[in-house]
Short mmCIF file of C-alpha atoms in Angstrom, two decimals:
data_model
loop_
_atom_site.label_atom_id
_atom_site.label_comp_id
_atom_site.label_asym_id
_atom_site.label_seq_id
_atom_site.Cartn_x
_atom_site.Cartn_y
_atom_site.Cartn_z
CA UNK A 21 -120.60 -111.34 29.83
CA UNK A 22 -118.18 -110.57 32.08
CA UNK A 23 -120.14 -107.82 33.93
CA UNK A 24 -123.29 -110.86 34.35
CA UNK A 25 -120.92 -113.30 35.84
CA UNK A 26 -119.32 -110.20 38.78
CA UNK A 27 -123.26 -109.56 39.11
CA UNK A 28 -123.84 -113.26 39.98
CA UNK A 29 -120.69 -113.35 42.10
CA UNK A 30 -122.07 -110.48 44.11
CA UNK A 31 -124.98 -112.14 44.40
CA UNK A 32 -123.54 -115.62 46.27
CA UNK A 33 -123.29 -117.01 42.62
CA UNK A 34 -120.43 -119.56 41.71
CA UNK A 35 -119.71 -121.97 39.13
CA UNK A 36 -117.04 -124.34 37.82
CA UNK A 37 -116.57 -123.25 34.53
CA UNK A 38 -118.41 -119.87 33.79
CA UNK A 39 -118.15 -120.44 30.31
CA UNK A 40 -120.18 -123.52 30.74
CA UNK A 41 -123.30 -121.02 31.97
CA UNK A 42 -125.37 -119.58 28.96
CA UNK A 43 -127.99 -117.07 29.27
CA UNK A 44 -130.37 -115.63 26.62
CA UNK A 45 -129.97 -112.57 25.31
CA UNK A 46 -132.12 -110.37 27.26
CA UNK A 47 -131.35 -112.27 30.61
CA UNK A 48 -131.72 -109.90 33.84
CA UNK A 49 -128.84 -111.74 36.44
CA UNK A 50 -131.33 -109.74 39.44
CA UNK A 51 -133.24 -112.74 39.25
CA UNK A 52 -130.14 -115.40 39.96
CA UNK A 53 -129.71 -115.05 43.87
CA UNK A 54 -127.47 -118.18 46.04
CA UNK A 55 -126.74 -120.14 43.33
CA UNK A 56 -124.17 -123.07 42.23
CA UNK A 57 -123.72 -124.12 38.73
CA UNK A 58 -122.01 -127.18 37.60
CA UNK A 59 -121.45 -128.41 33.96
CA UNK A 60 -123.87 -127.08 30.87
CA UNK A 61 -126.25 -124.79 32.65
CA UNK A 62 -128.62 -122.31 30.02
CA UNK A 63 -130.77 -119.95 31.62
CA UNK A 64 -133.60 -118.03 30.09
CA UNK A 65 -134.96 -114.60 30.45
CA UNK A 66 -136.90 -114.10 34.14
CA UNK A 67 -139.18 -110.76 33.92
CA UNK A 68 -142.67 -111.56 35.01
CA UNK A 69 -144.16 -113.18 38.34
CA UNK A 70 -145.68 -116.73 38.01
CA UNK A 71 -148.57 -118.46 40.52
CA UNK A 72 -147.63 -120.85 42.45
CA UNK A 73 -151.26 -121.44 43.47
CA UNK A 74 -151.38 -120.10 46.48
CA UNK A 75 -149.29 -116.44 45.28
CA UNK A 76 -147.80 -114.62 42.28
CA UNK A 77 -143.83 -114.69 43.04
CA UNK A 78 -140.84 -113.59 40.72
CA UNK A 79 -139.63 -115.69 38.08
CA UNK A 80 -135.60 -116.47 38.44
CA UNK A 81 -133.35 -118.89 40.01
CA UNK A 82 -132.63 -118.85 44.11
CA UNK A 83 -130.84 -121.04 46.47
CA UNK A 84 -130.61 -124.30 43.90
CA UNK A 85 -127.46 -126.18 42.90
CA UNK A 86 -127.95 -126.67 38.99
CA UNK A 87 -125.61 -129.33 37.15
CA UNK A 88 -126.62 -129.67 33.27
CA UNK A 89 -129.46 -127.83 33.70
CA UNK A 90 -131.47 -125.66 31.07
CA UNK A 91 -134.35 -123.48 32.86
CA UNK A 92 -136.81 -122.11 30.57
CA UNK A 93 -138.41 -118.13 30.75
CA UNK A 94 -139.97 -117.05 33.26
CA UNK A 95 -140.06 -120.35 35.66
CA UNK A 96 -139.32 -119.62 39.06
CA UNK A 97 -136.96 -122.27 40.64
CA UNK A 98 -135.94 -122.05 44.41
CA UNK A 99 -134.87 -123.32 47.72
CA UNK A 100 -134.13 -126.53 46.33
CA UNK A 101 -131.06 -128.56 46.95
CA UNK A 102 -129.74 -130.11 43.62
CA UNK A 103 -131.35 -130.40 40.25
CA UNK A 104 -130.00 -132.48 38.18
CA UNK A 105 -129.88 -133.12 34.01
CA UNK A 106 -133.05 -131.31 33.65
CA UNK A 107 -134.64 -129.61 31.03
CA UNK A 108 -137.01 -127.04 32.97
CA UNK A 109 -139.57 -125.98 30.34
CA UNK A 110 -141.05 -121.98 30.45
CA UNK A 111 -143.60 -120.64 33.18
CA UNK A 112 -142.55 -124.20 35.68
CA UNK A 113 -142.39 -123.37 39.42
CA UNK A 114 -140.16 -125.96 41.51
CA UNK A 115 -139.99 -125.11 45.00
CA UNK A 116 -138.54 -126.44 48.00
CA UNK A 117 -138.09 -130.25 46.44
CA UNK A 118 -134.73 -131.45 48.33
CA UNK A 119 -132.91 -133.01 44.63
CA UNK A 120 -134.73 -133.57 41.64
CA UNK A 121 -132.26 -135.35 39.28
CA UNK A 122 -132.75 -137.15 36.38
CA UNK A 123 -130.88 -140.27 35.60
CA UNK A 124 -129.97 -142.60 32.52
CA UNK A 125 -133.00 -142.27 29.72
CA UNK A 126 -136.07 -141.10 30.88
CA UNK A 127 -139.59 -142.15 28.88
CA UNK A 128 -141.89 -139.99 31.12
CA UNK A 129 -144.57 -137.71 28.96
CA UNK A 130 -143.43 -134.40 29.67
CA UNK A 131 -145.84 -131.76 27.86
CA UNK A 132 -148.53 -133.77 27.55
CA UNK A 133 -151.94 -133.31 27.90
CA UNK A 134 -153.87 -136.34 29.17
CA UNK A 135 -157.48 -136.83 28.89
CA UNK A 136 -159.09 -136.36 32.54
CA UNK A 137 -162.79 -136.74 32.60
CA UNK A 138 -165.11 -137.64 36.12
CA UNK A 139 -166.73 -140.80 36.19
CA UNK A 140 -170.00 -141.52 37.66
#
């Protein structure tokens, strides 16, 4: 809406094409802070805190470049340089990782759960 994008603006936001930013329906722009968005960018709803292992922060998006990006709820993504054709999935932390970007077709297991077990 048109009051979410002057919130964003306020907020150090900008993008190319604001119509190419989507947000779901009960998205809180508070948690979008420093922010660039470049082609077909969906963000999800950020309301809870997430660990990061060593704390509990707030879920949202700070002080990234996204370009064709969908983050899902309540990840936290921040102080990152450039992510790139992406499809962050809910309750993911990415911090501080320079450019994550994925390029061409990707065949990397993404959700899965692998089998660990200690050998002796």
């Amino acid at each position: 809406s048109y009051s979410e994008v002057a919130q964003l603006e306020r907020q150090g936001c900008g993008a190319e094409d604001w119509a190419s930013v989507l947000v779901a329906e009960k998205f809180n722009a508070r948690r979008v802070r420093n922010c660039e968005f470049h082609g077909r960018v969906r963000l999800g709803v950020f309301t809870g805190r997430i660990n990061t292992g060593t704390s509990y922060l707030p879920t949202g998006v700070f002080s990234t470049d996204l370009s064709n990006v969908t983050v899902g709820n309540n990840s936290l993504v921040t102080r990152n340089s450039h992510v790139a054709n992406c499809v962050v999935g809910e309750n993911v932390c990415i911090i501080g990782c320079g450019e994550l970007a994925c390029t061409g077709s990707t065949t990397f297991g993404q959700g899965q759960e692998l089998p660990i077990a200690i050998e002796v």
